[in-house]
């Protein structure tokens, strides 16, 4: 990867990690579903006026918007309100990697290498240990919500692949345009119309700043860079960079909110990241393997 692209990628990973602290700031006084709806409304409007609808069916765009908005970020934001620390929320959201691997094996009948199996088992054990050894930064409801977000992330990927779109950025922007409506609908269903009154009364400058950060640096800039990297480099090169996100989230949670991990949780998080690395980082091919691959292509 070129140095310029690498620096941009690292910057985006830091932004995405810091974003979990900004989510916590935004939902500290305002309903998380309303805050998430505002985030995607700002990200999509007025951008959709300048970007054509992606080359796929509306079913995929709407499904993506609901899953991405409500399933992933609505639940992730809610998990923090439910007592999960911003750092642990980021770590547990990456369990989508394990779930994605399981879907590949069970549904798509993909082969499971010994390396990925070992990584999956290590990461799963580490997650269980980090949850079991809580020091007040993990709650049952918070874990349930963030696991729903992780499952939704996998579903989101399935929808994106099924759409067969060649315009990932336009697809994402139009999906964001869809997201606010189901988020607001769910907030109304749970809390009634009072959710709007409460949100209006408690909305502050800090809430607005948090929403702006989530909408622009995190969503528009972050996904624009990420999609460009995915188009330019192999997934095996780009995907491992995601490991920097929970590290950034844990560090920002500690610096901003004094969120601490117990010693056992620190060890568990370290083991977890090793396990995820074994899954997403492809082993380097030997010269013999590369030669065999070239011969196979020629034949």
Coordinates of C-alpha atoms in Angstrom, one line a residue:
X1 CA 0.0 0.0 0.0
X2 CA 1.3 3.5 -0.9
X3 CA 2.4 5.6 2.1
X4 CA -0.2 8.3 1.3
X5 CA -3.0 5.7 1.2
X6 CA -1.7 4.0 4.4
X7 CA -1.7 7.3 6.3
X8 CA -5.3 8.1 5.1
X9 CA -6.4 4.6 6.2
X10 CA -4.8 5.0 9.6
X11 CA -6.5 8.4 10.0
X12 CA -9.9 6.9 9.2
X13 CA -9.4 4.1 11.7
X14 CA -8.5 6.6 14.4
X15 CA -11.6 8.6 13.5
X16 CA -13.8 5.5 13.6
X17 CA -12.5 4.6 17.0
X18 CA -12.9 8.1 18.4
X19 CA -16.4 8.1 17.0
X20 CA -17.5 5.7 19.8
X21 CA -16.7 8.4 22.3
X22 CA -18.6 10.9 20.2
X23 CA -21.6 8.6 20.1
X24 CA -21.4 8.5 23.9
X25 CA -21.3 12.3 24.0
X26 CA -24.3 12.5 21.7
X27 CA -26.5 10.0 23.5
X28 CA -25.7 11.2 27.0
X29 CA -28.8 13.4 27.1
X30 CA -30.7 12.7 23.9
X31 CA -32.4 9.4 22.8
X32 CA -29.9 7.3 20.8
X33 CA -32.3 6.4 18.0
X34 CA -33.1 10.1 17.5
X35 CA -29.4 11.0 17.5
X36 CA -28.6 8.3 15.0
X37 CA -31.4 9.4 12.8
X38 CA -30.0 13.0 12.8
X39 CA -26.6 11.6 12.0
X40 CA -27.7 9.9 8.8
X41 CA -30.1 12.7 7.8
X42 CA -27.2 15.2 7.9
X43 CA -24.9 12.7 6.0
X44 CA -27.4 12.1 3.2
X45 CA -28.9 15.5 2.7
X46 CA -28.2 17.4 0.5
X47 CA -25.6 14.9 -0.9
X48 CA -28.4 12.8 -2.6
X49 CA -29.3 15.8 -4.7
X50 CA -25.9 15.5 -6.5
X51 CA -25.6 11.7 -6.6
X52 CA -27.8 9.5 -8.8
X53 CA -29.6 6.5 -7.4
X54 CA -27.2 3.5 -7.5
X55 CA -27.6 0.9 -10.2
X56 CA -29.7 -1.6 -8.3
X57 CA -33.2 -2.3 -7.1
X58 CA -34.9 -0.2 -4.4
X59 CA -35.4 -3.3 -2.3
X60 CA -31.6 -3.5 -1.7
X61 CA -31.2 0.2 -1.0
X62 CA -34.1 0.2 1.5
X63 CA -33.0 -3.0 3.2
X64 CA -29.5 -1.7 3.5
X65 CA -30.7 1.6 5.0
X66 CA -32.8 -0.2 7.6
X67 CA -30.1 -2.6 8.6
X68 CA -27.3 -0.1 8.5
X69 CA -29.2 2.6 10.3
X70 CA -31.3 0.7 12.9
X71 CA -29.5 -2.6 13.1
X72 CA -25.9 -1.5 13.3
X73 CA -25.7 2.1 14.5
X74 CA -29.0 2.4 16.2
X75 CA -28.3 -0.6 18.4
X76 CA -24.6 0.3 18.9
X77 CA -25.6 3.8 20.1
X78 CA -28.3 2.3 22.4
X79 CA -25.8 -0.2 23.8
X80 CA -23.8 2.7 25.2
X81 CA -26.9 4.2 26.8
X82 CA -27.6 0.7 28.2
X83 CA -24.3 0.7 30.2
X84 CA -21.7 -0.6 27.8
X85 CA -18.6 1.5 27.7
X86 CA -17.7 3.1 24.4
X87 CA -14.4 1.1 24.2
X88 CA -16.1 -2.2 24.9
X89 CA -18.8 -1.4 22.5
X90 CA -16.2 -1.0 19.7
X91 CA -14.5 -4.2 20.7
X92 CA -17.7 -6.3 20.8
X93 CA -18.9 -4.8 17.5
X94 CA -16.0 -6.4 15.7
X95 CA -17.5 -9.9 16.6
X96 CA -19.1 -9.4 13.2
X97 CA -15.8 -10.9 11.8
X98 CA -16.5 -14.1 13.7
X99 CA -20.1 -14.2 12.6
X100 CA -19.1 -13.4 9.0
X101 CA -16.7 -16.4 9.0
X102 CA -19.5 -18.7 10.3
X103 CA -21.9 -17.5 7.6
X104 CA -19.3 -18.2 5.0
X105 CA -18.8 -21.7 6.3
X106 CA -22.4 -22.7 7.0
X107 CA -24.3 -20.8 4.3
X108 CA -21.8 -20.2 1.5
X109 CA -20.0 -23.6 2.1
X110 CA -16.6 -21.9 2.2
X111 CA -13.6 -23.8 3.4
X112 CA -12.3 -23.1 6.9
X113 CA -8.6 -23.1 7.3
X114 CA -6.9 -24.2 10.5
X115 CA -5.6 -20.7 11.0
X116 CA -9.1 -19.1 10.8
X117 CA -10.6 -21.8 13.1
X118 CA -7.9 -21.2 15.7
X119 CA -8.5 -17.4 15.4
X120 CA -12.2 -17.8 15.8
X121 CA -11.9 -20.0 18.9
X122 CA -9.4 -17.7 20.5
X123 CA -11.5 -14.6 19.7
X124 CA -14.7 -16.2 21.0
X125 CA -13.0 -17.3 24.3
X126 CA -11.5 -13.8 24.7
X127 CA -14.9 -12.2 24.3
X128 CA -16.5 -14.4 26.9
X129 CA -13.7 -13.7 29.3
X130 CA -13.9 -9.9 28.8
X131 CA -17.6 -10.0 29.4
X132 CA -17.4 -12.3 32.4
X133 CA -14.7 -10.2 34.1
X134 CA -16.6 -6.9 34.0
X135 CA -15.7 -4.0 36.2
X136 CA -18.9 -2.2 35.6
X137 CA -18.2 -1.4 31.9
X138 CA -20.4 -4.2 30.6
X139 CA -24.2 -4.9 31.1
X140 CA -26.4 -7.7 29.9
X141 CA -28.7 -5.4 27.8
X142 CA -25.6 -3.6 26.4
X143 CA -24.1 -6.9 25.2
X144 CA -27.4 -8.0 23.7
X145 CA -27.7 -4.8 21.7
X146 CA -24.2 -4.7 20.5
X147 CA -24.4 -8.3 19.4
X148 CA -27.6 -7.4 17.4
X149 CA -25.4 -4.7 15.8
X150 CA -22.7 -7.2 15.0
X151 CA -25.2 -9.6 13.4
X152 CA -26.7 -6.7 11.5
X153 CA -23.3 -5.8 10.1
X154 CA -23.1 -9.3 8.6
X155 CA -26.6 -9.0 7.1
X156 CA -25.6 -5.6 5.7
X157 CA -22.7 -7.2 3.9
X158 CA -25.0 -9.9 2.5
X159 CA -27.4 -7.2 1.2
X160 CA -24.5 -5.2 -0.4
X161 CA -23.2 -8.3 -2.2
X162 CA -26.7 -9.4 -3.3
X163 CA -27.3 -5.9 -4.8
X164 CA -24.3 -6.4 -7.2
X165 CA -23.9 -2.6 -7.3
X166 CA -20.9 -1.1 -8.9
X167 CA -21.5 2.2 -7.1
X168 CA -20.8 1.5 -3.4
X169 CA -20.6 5.1 -2.3
X170 CA -23.9 6.1 -4.0
X171 CA -25.4 2.9 -2.6
X172 CA -24.3 3.9 0.9
X173 CA -25.5 7.5 0.6
X174 CA -29.0 6.5 -0.6
X175 CA -29.1 3.9 2.1
X176 CA -28.4 6.6 4.7
X177 CA -31.3 8.6 3.3
X178 CA -33.6 5.7 4.1
X179 CA -32.2 5.1 7.6
X180 CA -33.8 8.1 9.6
X181 CA -37.4 7.0 9.0
X182 CA -37.2 3.5 10.6
X183 CA -35.1 5.0 13.4
X184 CA -37.7 7.6 14.2
X185 CA -40.5 5.1 13.8
X186 CA -38.8 2.7 16.3
X187 CA -38.2 5.6 18.8
X188 CA -41.9 6.6 18.5
X189 CA -43.0 3.0 19.0
X190 CA -40.9 2.6 22.2
X191 CA -41.3 6.1 23.8
X192 CA -44.2 7.8 22.1
X193 CA -44.3 11.4 20.9
X194 CA -42.6 12.5 24.1
X195 CA -39.3 11.4 22.6
X196 CA -39.3 14.5 20.3
X197 CA -40.1 16.8 23.2
X198 CA -37.4 15.4 25.4
X199 CA -34.9 15.4 22.5
X200 CA -35.7 19.1 21.8
X201 CA -35.4 20.1 25.4
X202 CA -32.1 18.3 26.0
X203 CA -30.4 19.0 22.7
X204 CA -27.2 20.9 23.4
X205 CA -24.2 22.2 21.6
X206 CA -22.3 19.1 22.6
X207 CA -25.0 16.9 21.1
X208 CA -24.9 18.9 17.9
X209 CA -21.1 18.6 17.7
X210 CA -21.3 14.9 18.3
X211 CA -23.9 14.4 15.5
X212 CA -21.9 16.5 13.1
X213 CA -18.7 14.5 13.8
X214 CA -20.6 11.2 13.2
X215 CA -22.2 12.5 10.0
X216 CA -19.2 14.1 8.2
X217 CA -15.7 12.9 9.3
X218 CA -16.9 9.5 10.4
X219 CA -19.6 8.6 7.8
X220 CA -18.9 10.6 4.6
X221 CA -15.1 11.1 4.8
X222 CA -14.5 7.7 6.4
X223 CA -16.6 5.6 4.0
X224 CA -15.4 7.6 1.0
X225 CA -11.7 6.7 1.9
X226 CA -12.6 3.2 2.8
X227 CA -14.5 2.4 -0.4
X228 CA -11.6 3.9 -2.5
X229 CA -9.1 1.7 -0.7
X230 CA -11.3 -1.4 -1.2
X231 CA -11.5 -0.6 -5.0
X232 CA -7.7 0.0 -5.2
X233 CA -6.3 -2.8 -3.0
X234 CA -7.1 -6.4 -2.2
X235 CA -9.5 -7.0 0.8
X236 CA -6.7 -9.0 2.5
X237 CA -4.6 -5.8 2.6
X238 CA -7.3 -3.3 3.7
X239 CA -9.3 -5.4 6.1
X240 CA -6.6 -5.9 8.8
X241 CA -6.5 -2.1 9.3
X242 CA -9.9 -2.4 11.1
X243 CA -8.0 -3.8 14.1
X244 CA -6.9 -0.2 14.8
X245 CA -10.5 0.9 15.4
X246 CA -11.1 -0.9 18.8
X247 CA -7.6 0.2 19.9
X248 CA -8.4 3.8 19.1
X249 CA -11.9 3.5 20.8
X250 CA -10.4 2.0 24.0
X251 CA -7.7 4.8 24.1
X252 CA -10.2 7.6 23.4
X253 CA -12.6 6.2 26.0
X254 CA -9.9 6.1 28.6
X255 CA -8.6 9.7 27.8
X256 CA -12.0 11.3 27.5
X257 CA -14.3 9.4 29.9
X258 CA -11.7 7.7 32.1
X259 CA -13.1 4.3 31.0
X260 CA -10.8 1.6 32.5
X261 CA -10.4 -2.0 31.7
X262 CA -9.6 -4.6 34.4
X263 CA -6.3 -6.4 34.0
X264 CA -8.1 -9.5 32.9
X265 CA -10.1 -7.5 30.3
X266 CA -6.9 -6.0 29.0
X267 CA -5.5 -9.4 28.5
X268 CA -8.8 -10.7 27.0
X269 CA -8.9 -7.7 24.5
X270 CA -5.3 -8.4 23.5
X271 CA -6.1 -12.1 22.9
X272 CA -9.2 -11.1 21.0
X273 CA -7.4 -8.8 18.6
X274 CA -4.8 -11.6 18.0
X275 CA -7.7 -14.0 17.2
X276 CA -9.3 -11.5 14.8
X277 CA -5.9 -10.9 13.2
X278 CA -5.6 -14.6 12.5
X279 CA -9.0 -14.5 10.7
X280 CA -8.6 -11.4 8.6
X281 CA -4.8 -11.3 7.8
X282 CA -4.0 -13.8 5.1
X283 CA -0.7 -15.6 5.6
X284 CA 2.1 -14.7 3.2
X285 CA 2.5 -17.1 0.3
X286 CA 5.8 -18.9 -0.1
X287 CA 7.7 -18.7 -3.3
X288 CA 6.7 -22.3 -4.0
X289 CA 3.0 -21.5 -3.5
X290 CA 3.2 -18.4 -5.7
X291 CA 4.9 -20.5 -8.5
X292 CA 2.2 -23.2 -8.2
X293 CA -0.5 -20.5 -8.4
X294 CA 1.1 -19.1 -11.6
X295 CA 1.4 -22.5 -13.2
X296 CA -2.3 -23.3 -12.3
X297 CA -3.4 -20.0 -14.1
X298 CA -1.4 -20.9 -17.2
X299 CA -2.9 -24.4 -17.4

